[in-house]
Amino acid sequence: MTKDRYELFDKLCMRDVRLSEHSSYGIGGYADYFAMPATIEQLVTILEVSATYGMDRVVFGMGSNMLFPDRPKRGTLYISLKKMADVTVNGSRWFVTSGLPLSMLSVAGMITGAPEFQFTYLMPGSLGAGIYMNAKYYNEQVGDKIETVSYIDLDDPTLSLQTIRAEDCRFGYKQSIFQHNPWIIVGAKIKVPEFEGPISGGIGGLLSKYKAANGQLSSLDSFYSFFSRELRELQAGRTGIPAPMQDIERYRTQNKHFIYRSCGSFFKNNYAAGSSIGALVDRLGLKGLSHGGAIISPYHGNMILNADHATAAHILYLKDTVSEAIHRHYGFIPEPEVVIMEEA
Ligand SMILES: Cc1cc2nc3c(=O)[nH]c(=O)nc-3n(C[C@H](O)[C@H](O)[C@H](O)COP(=O)(O)OP(=O)(O)OC[C@H]3O[C@@H](n4cnc5c(N)ncnc54)[C@H](O)[C@@H]3O)c2cc1C
């Protein structure tokens, strides 16, 4: 490998970075190593060099579905792809890189008249993780909206870009093939109706503003302010806000999604149980239960909030309390949806 690869790695790799600043939970201790590549090329360099050093790597997006440890494992390199946010428009096909916020696709769709991603409005998180998790809102899910996914297989020494068709991604309820392989999603091709107007101007302007704010958007209130402001600006320019997006905003603000720090729903629903986890927690009288700085949301039983300087240990205590109560009363152990990173 050439010397300039190592030099670029040294430039991109930061030391002693607080993971709490890259997580919507606002929880997580200091990572020894941390990088935020802005392009696929930078990502490949980081992966190549870190492999030669034998470093453990954790790749993530905006940290809105991850509980980072209070004491991260020593020597691990955390790689956030949230700066890898670009859209390349080619007629009715867009190639979107992994770090683009899902919510951006709903707002971009208002410019181009593409309704496919309206359901992602105000859903915190990036496209890459949305594919990994097959993120959903009511009956719509990310896996149904994409054509192909581009990824890097960490077991392939060439780290070359590979492509898989959506129908081969084994998308299911909060499931995908990416959860079972050491693959890093770098982007996806999506199909949208062809647009006649100056598409690159509208989306380009949105992206520039997002990039200027990027870094702060792991905080849910700044995330909400950014996207709701963009929507209002479009509305002022006489682009009507589609009714489904208005409904989403109402639902999420009523449930205080952007006031308290959280990772959204903590557990996956178990449809065989006949009720959502939120409803079961409500029936068990656990809403509002607190431990340390964490509390089970009084507004939504499936959310465990960081109300006041909670640690990962506080959140996990309440997670165990809910799991045990559901197991005792309803006979199953709920599966966490939030990705829980191990302590050192
Ligand atoms: C208030 C709130 C509301 C929410 N509402 C919803 C909702 O309605 N529906 C829903 O589905 N989710 C919801 N979520 C959860 C979350 O926003 C989604 O799961 C989102 O897709 C996570 O994106 P992220 O970039 O923050 O992922 P991260 O938290 O950064 O990562 C999540 C997982 O994906 C993996 N990952 C991330 N990027 C990549 C990549 N490029 N390649 C391979 N693996 C990757 C990570 O390793 C990790 O395991 C909500 C969260 C919050 C805080």
Coordinates of C-alpha atoms and ligand atoms in Angstrom, one line a residue:
M1 CA 0.0 0.0 0.0
T2 CA 1.3 3.5 -0.8
K3 CA 2.5 6.0 1.8
D4 CA -0.2 8.5 0.9
R5 CA -2.9 5.9 2.0
Y6 CA -1.4 5.8 5.5
E7 CA -1.1 9.6 5.5
L8 CA -4.8 10.0 4.6
F9 CA -5.7 7.5 7.3
D10 CA -3.8 9.5 9.9
K11 CA -5.6 12.6 8.7
L12 CA -9.0 11.0 8.9
C13 CA -8.6 9.0 12.1
M14 CA -9.3 11.0 15.2
R15 CA -8.4 10.0 18.8
D16 CA -10.4 10.0 22.0
V17 CA -13.8 10.9 20.6
R18 CA -16.9 10.8 22.8
L19 CA -19.5 8.5 21.2
S20 CA -22.3 10.3 23.1
E21 CA -21.8 13.1 20.6
H22 CA -22.6 10.7 17.7
S23 CA -25.7 9.0 19.2
S24 CA -29.3 10.2 19.5
Y25 CA -29.2 8.7 23.0
G26 CA -26.4 11.0 23.9
I27 CA -24.8 8.0 25.6
G28 CA -21.3 6.5 25.1
G29 CA -17.8 6.8 26.4
Y30 CA -14.6 7.7 24.6
A31 CA -13.7 5.8 21.5
D32 CA -9.9 5.3 21.1
Y33 CA -10.3 5.8 17.3
F34 CA -13.0 7.5 15.3
A35 CA -13.4 8.4 11.6
M36 CA -16.1 10.0 9.4
P37 CA -15.2 9.4 5.8
A38 CA -16.9 11.8 3.3
T39 CA -16.5 9.6 0.2
I40 CA -16.4 5.9 -0.7
E41 CA -12.7 6.3 -1.6
Q42 CA -12.0 7.6 1.9
L43 CA -14.0 4.8 3.4
V44 CA -12.0 2.2 1.4
T45 CA -8.7 3.8 2.6
I46 CA -9.8 3.7 6.2
L47 CA -10.8 0.0 5.9
E48 CA -7.6 -1.0 4.1
V49 CA -5.2 0.7 6.6
S50 CA -7.1 -0.3 9.7
A51 CA -7.0 -3.9 8.4
T52 CA -3.2 -3.8 8.1
Y53 CA -3.1 -2.6 11.8
G54 CA -5.5 -5.4 12.8
M55 CA -8.0 -3.0 14.3
D56 CA -11.6 -4.0 15.3
R57 CA -14.1 -1.8 13.4
V58 CA -17.6 -0.7 14.1
V59 CA -19.4 0.9 11.2
F60 CA -22.6 3.0 11.8
G61 CA -24.6 5.9 10.5
M62 CA -26.2 8.6 12.6
G63 CA -26.3 6.5 15.8
S64 CA -30.1 6.7 16.2
N65 CA -30.5 3.0 16.7
M66 CA -27.4 2.2 18.7
L67 CA -26.7 2.1 22.4
F68 CA -23.0 2.8 22.8
P69 CA -21.1 1.5 25.8
D70 CA -20.1 3.7 28.7
R71 CA -16.6 2.2 28.3
P72 CA -16.0 1.3 24.7
K73 CA -13.6 -1.6 23.9
R74 CA -10.0 -0.3 23.7
G75 CA -8.4 -0.1 20.3
T76 CA -11.7 -0.2 18.4
L77 CA -12.1 2.1 15.4
Y78 CA -15.7 3.6 15.2
I79 CA -16.6 4.7 11.6
S80 CA -19.6 6.9 11.1
L81 CA -20.8 7.2 7.5
K82 CA -23.0 10.2 8.2
K83 CA -20.8 12.5 6.1
M84 CA -21.1 10.2 3.1
A85 CA -24.3 11.9 2.0
D86 CA -24.7 12.4 -1.7
V87 CA -27.3 11.9 -4.5
T88 CA -26.3 11.3 -8.1
V89 CA -29.3 11.8 -10.4
N90 CA -29.4 9.8 -13.7
G91 CA -32.9 10.2 -15.2
S92 CA -35.3 8.2 -13.1
R93 CA -32.5 6.4 -11.2
W94 CA -30.8 8.0 -8.2
F95 CA -27.7 6.6 -6.6
V96 CA -27.8 7.6 -3.0
T97 CA -24.8 7.1 -0.6
S98 CA -25.3 5.5 2.7
G99 CA -24.9 8.5 5.0
L100 CA -27.8 10.4 3.5
P101 CA -30.6 10.9 6.1
L102 CA -33.7 9.0 5.1
S103 CA -35.7 12.1 5.9
M104 CA -33.9 13.9 3.1
L105 CA -35.4 11.6 0.6
S106 CA -38.9 12.6 1.7
V107 CA -38.1 16.3 1.4
A108 CA -36.2 15.8 -2.0
G109 CA -39.4 13.9 -3.2
M110 CA -41.4 17.1 -2.5
I111 CA -39.2 18.9 -5.0
T112 CA -39.4 16.2 -7.6
G113 CA -43.0 15.0 -7.0
A114 CA -41.7 11.5 -5.9
P115 CA -43.9 10.2 -3.1
E116 CA -42.0 6.9 -2.5
F117 CA -40.1 8.1 0.6
Q118 CA -42.7 10.2 2.3
F119 CA -42.9 7.6 5.0
T120 CA -39.3 8.4 6.0
Y121 CA -40.1 12.0 6.9
L122 CA -38.6 12.8 10.3
M123 CA -37.3 9.2 10.7
P124 CA -33.9 9.8 12.3
G125 CA -31.2 7.8 10.7
S126 CA -29.3 7.2 7.4
L127 CA -30.2 5.3 4.3
G128 CA -27.4 2.7 4.9
A129 CA -28.8 1.8 8.3
G130 CA -32.4 2.0 7.0
I131 CA -31.4 -0.8 4.6
Y132 CA -29.5 -2.8 7.2
M133 CA -32.6 -2.6 9.6
N134 CA -35.2 -2.4 6.8
A135 CA -36.6 0.6 8.6
K136 CA -40.3 1.0 8.5
Y137 CA -43.2 3.3 9.3
Y138 CA -46.7 1.7 9.4
N139 CA -46.9 -0.4 6.2
E140 CA -44.0 1.0 4.3
Q141 CA -40.4 -0.2 4.5
V142 CA -37.1 0.8 3.0
G143 CA -36.4 -2.6 1.4
D144 CA -39.5 -2.1 -0.9
K145 CA -38.2 1.2 -2.2
I146 CA -34.8 0.4 -3.6
E147 CA -33.5 -1.5 -6.7
T148 CA -30.0 -2.5 -5.8
V149 CA -27.6 -2.0 -2.9
S150 CA -23.8 -1.4 -3.3
Y151 CA -21.6 -2.8 -0.5
I152 CA -18.1 -3.8 0.5
D153 CA -17.5 -7.3 1.9
L154 CA -15.0 -7.0 4.7
D155 CA -14.0 -10.6 4.0
D156 CA -12.9 -9.7 0.5
P157 CA -9.3 -8.6 0.6
T158 CA -9.7 -6.4 -2.5
L159 CA -12.6 -4.4 -0.8
S160 CA -14.1 -3.9 -4.2
L161 CA -17.6 -2.6 -4.6
Q162 CA -20.3 -5.3 -5.0
T163 CA -23.9 -5.0 -5.9
I164 CA -27.0 -7.0 -4.8
R165 CA -30.5 -6.7 -6.1
A166 CA -33.2 -5.7 -3.5
E167 CA -35.1 -9.0 -4.1
D168 CA -32.0 -10.9 -2.9
C169 CA -31.5 -8.9 0.3
R170 CA -33.9 -11.1 2.3
F171 CA -35.8 -8.1 3.6
G172 CA -38.3 -9.0 6.4
Y173 CA -39.7 -7.3 9.4
K174 CA -36.6 -5.3 10.7
Q175 CA -34.5 -7.9 8.9
S176 CA -32.0 -8.0 6.0
I177 CA -29.2 -10.1 4.7
F178 CA -26.8 -7.4 5.9
Q179 CA -27.4 -8.3 9.5
H180 CA -25.8 -11.7 8.8
N181 CA -22.7 -10.7 6.8
P182 CA -19.7 -8.5 7.4
W183 CA -20.9 -6.2 4.6
I184 CA -20.8 -2.4 4.7
I185 CA -23.5 -0.7 2.7
V186 CA -22.1 2.2 0.7
G187 CA -25.2 3.2 -1.2
A188 CA -28.3 2.2 -3.1
K189 CA -30.0 2.8 -6.4
I190 CA -33.5 3.9 -6.2
K191 CA -36.1 4.4 -9.0
V192 CA -38.2 7.6 -8.9
P193 CA -40.5 9.2 -11.5
E194 CA -38.4 11.3 -14.0
F195 CA -38.5 15.0 -13.2
E196 CA -38.6 17.8 -15.7
G197 CA -37.4 20.7 -13.6
P198 CA -33.9 21.8 -12.4
I199 CA -33.6 18.8 -10.0
S200 CA -29.9 19.2 -9.2
G201 CA -30.4 22.8 -8.0
G202 CA -33.2 21.8 -5.5
I203 CA -31.5 18.7 -4.1
G204 CA -28.0 20.2 -4.3
G205 CA -29.2 23.2 -2.3
L206 CA -30.7 21.0 0.3
L207 CA -27.6 18.8 0.5
S208 CA -25.3 21.9 0.9
K209 CA -27.4 23.1 3.8
Y210 CA -27.4 19.7 5.4
K211 CA -23.6 19.3 5.0
A212 CA -23.1 22.7 6.7
A213 CA -25.2 21.4 9.7
N214 CA -23.9 17.8 9.6
G215 CA -22.3 16.7 12.9
Q216 CA -25.0 18.2 15.0
L217 CA -27.8 16.1 13.6
S218 CA -27.3 13.2 16.0
S219 CA -29.1 15.5 18.4
L220 CA -32.8 14.8 17.8
D221 CA -34.0 18.4 18.3
S222 CA -31.5 19.8 15.8
F223 CA -32.5 17.0 13.4
Y224 CA -36.2 17.9 13.8
S225 CA -35.5 21.7 13.5
F226 CA -33.5 21.2 10.3
F227 CA -36.1 19.1 8.4
S228 CA -39.2 20.9 9.6
R229 CA -37.6 24.2 8.6
E230 CA -36.7 22.9 5.1
L231 CA -40.3 21.7 4.7
R232 CA -41.7 25.0 5.8
E233 CA -39.4 26.8 3.3
L234 CA -40.6 24.6 0.5
Q235 CA -44.2 25.3 1.6
A236 CA -43.5 29.0 1.5
G237 CA -42.3 28.5 -2.1
R238 CA -45.8 27.1 -2.7
T239 CA -44.9 23.4 -2.6
G240 CA -47.8 21.9 -0.7
I241 CA -46.9 19.5 2.2
P242 CA -48.3 16.1 1.4
A243 CA -50.9 14.9 3.9
P244 CA -48.9 11.8 5.0
M245 CA -46.0 14.0 5.9
Q246 CA -48.2 16.2 8.0
D247 CA -49.6 13.2 9.8
I248 CA -46.1 11.9 10.5
E249 CA -45.1 15.2 12.0
R250 CA -48.2 15.3 14.2
Y251 CA -47.6 11.7 15.4
R252 CA -43.9 12.2 16.2
T253 CA -44.3 15.5 17.9
Q254 CA -47.3 14.2 20.0
N255 CA -45.2 11.3 21.1
K256 CA -42.3 13.7 22.1
H257 CA -39.9 12.0 19.7
F258 CA -37.6 15.0 19.5
I259 CA -37.8 16.3 23.0
Y260 CA -36.1 13.4 24.9
R261 CA -33.0 11.6 23.8
S262 CA -33.8 8.1 22.6
C263 CA -33.3 5.5 19.9
G264 CA -37.0 5.2 19.1
S265 CA -38.6 1.9 19.8
F266 CA -36.4 -0.3 22.0
F267 CA -37.9 -3.7 21.1
K268 CA -39.1 -5.3 17.9
N269 CA -42.8 -6.1 18.0
N270 CA -43.7 -9.7 18.3
Y271 CA -46.8 -9.9 16.1
A272 CA -47.6 -13.4 17.4
A273 CA -48.3 -11.9 20.8
G274 CA -51.3 -10.0 19.3
S275 CA -50.3 -6.6 20.8
S276 CA -47.4 -4.2 20.2
I277 CA -44.7 -4.1 22.8
G278 CA -45.8 -0.6 23.7
A279 CA -49.3 -1.8 24.5
L280 CA -47.9 -4.7 26.7
V281 CA -45.7 -2.3 28.6
D282 CA -48.7 0.0 29.1
R283 CA -50.8 -3.0 30.4
L284 CA -48.0 -4.0 32.8
G285 CA -48.0 -0.4 34.3
L286 CA -44.4 0.1 33.5
K287 CA -44.7 3.5 31.6
G288 CA -42.9 6.2 33.5
L289 CA -40.7 3.8 35.5
S290 CA -37.3 5.3 36.0
H291 CA -33.8 4.2 36.9
G292 CA -30.9 6.6 37.3
G293 CA -31.3 9.1 34.4
A294 CA -33.4 6.7 32.3
I295 CA -37.2 6.4 32.1
I296 CA -39.7 4.3 30.2
S297 CA -41.5 6.9 28.2
P298 CA -44.8 8.0 29.7
Y299 CA -45.9 8.7 26.1
H300 CA -44.9 5.4 24.4
G301 CA -44.3 2.2 26.3
N302 CA -41.7 0.9 23.8
M303 CA -39.3 3.8 24.2
I304 CA -36.7 4.0 26.9
L305 CA -35.5 7.6 27.2
N306 CA -32.3 9.3 28.4
A307 CA -34.1 11.8 30.5
D308 CA -31.2 13.2 32.6
H309 CA -27.6 12.1 32.0
A310 CA -28.5 8.4 31.7
T311 CA -25.7 5.9 31.2
A312 CA -25.9 2.8 29.1
A313 CA -26.2 0.8 32.4
H314 CA -29.3 2.8 33.3
I315 CA -31.0 2.1 30.0
L316 CA -30.0 -1.6 30.1
Y317 CA -31.5 -1.9 33.6
L318 CA -34.9 -0.8 32.3
K319 CA -34.6 -3.0 29.2
D320 CA -34.1 -6.0 31.5
T321 CA -37.0 -4.9 33.7
V322 CA -39.3 -4.8 30.6
S323 CA -37.9 -8.1 29.2
E324 CA -38.4 -9.9 32.5
A325 CA -42.0 -8.6 33.0
I326 CA -43.0 -9.5 29.5
H327 CA -41.5 -13.0 29.8
R328 CA -43.3 -13.6 33.1
H329 CA -46.7 -12.3 32.0
Y330 CA -46.8 -13.1 28.3
G331 CA -44.3 -16.0 27.9
F332 CA -41.7 -14.5 25.5
I333 CA -38.6 -12.5 25.6
P334 CA -38.8 -9.4 23.4
E335 CA -35.9 -9.0 20.9
P336 CA -34.2 -5.6 21.1
E337 CA -34.4 -3.5 18.0
V338 CA -31.7 -1.1 19.3
V339 CA -28.3 -2.4 18.6
I340 CA -26.5 -2.8 22.0
M341 CA -22.7 -2.5 21.8
E342 CA -20.8 -4.5 24.4
E343 CA -18.8 -2.9 27.2
A344 CA -15.0 -3.2 27.3
Ligands
LIG1 C1 -37.2 9.3 17.8 C2 -36.9 8.1 16.9 C3 -37.9 7.5 16.1 C4 -37.6 6.4 15.3 N1 -38.6 5.9 14.5 C5 -38.3 4.9 13.7 C6 -39.4 4.3 12.8 O1 -40.5 4.9 12.7 N2 -39.1 3.2 12.1 C7 -37.8 2.6 12.2 O2 -37.6 1.6 11.4 N3 -36.8 3.1 12.9 C8 -37.1 4.2 13.7 N4 -36.1 4.7 14.5 C9 -34.8 4.0 14.6 C10 -33.7 4.5 13.6 O3 -34.0 5.9 13.2 C11 -33.6 3.7 12.3 O4 -33.3 2.3 12.7 C12 -32.5 4.2 11.4 O5 -32.5 3.4 10.2 C13 -31.1 4.1 12.0 O6 -30.2 4.8 11.3 P1 -28.8 5.3 11.8 O7 -28.0 5.8 10.7 O8 -29.0 6.2 13.0 O9 -28.2 3.9 12.3 P2 -27.1 3.5 13.4 O10 -27.8 3.7 14.7 O11 -26.0 4.4 13.2 O12 -26.8 2.0 13.1 C14 -27.8 1.0 13.3 C15 -27.3 -0.3 12.8 O13 -27.1 -0.3 11.5 C16 -25.7 -0.7 11.2 N5 -25.3 0.1 10.0 C17 -25.4 1.5 9.9 N6 -25.0 1.9 8.7 C18 -24.6 0.8 8.1 C19 -24.0 0.6 6.8 N7 -23.8 1.6 6.0 N8 -23.7 -0.7 6.4 C20 -23.9 -1.7 7.3 N9 -24.4 -1.6 8.5 C21 -24.8 -0.3 8.9 C22 -24.9 -0.4 12.4 O14 -23.8 -1.1 12.5 C23 -26.0 -0.7 13.5 O15 -25.9 -2.1 13.7 C24 -36.3 5.8 15.3 C25 -35.3 6.4 16.1 C26 -35.6 7.5 16.9 C27 -34.5 8.1 17.7

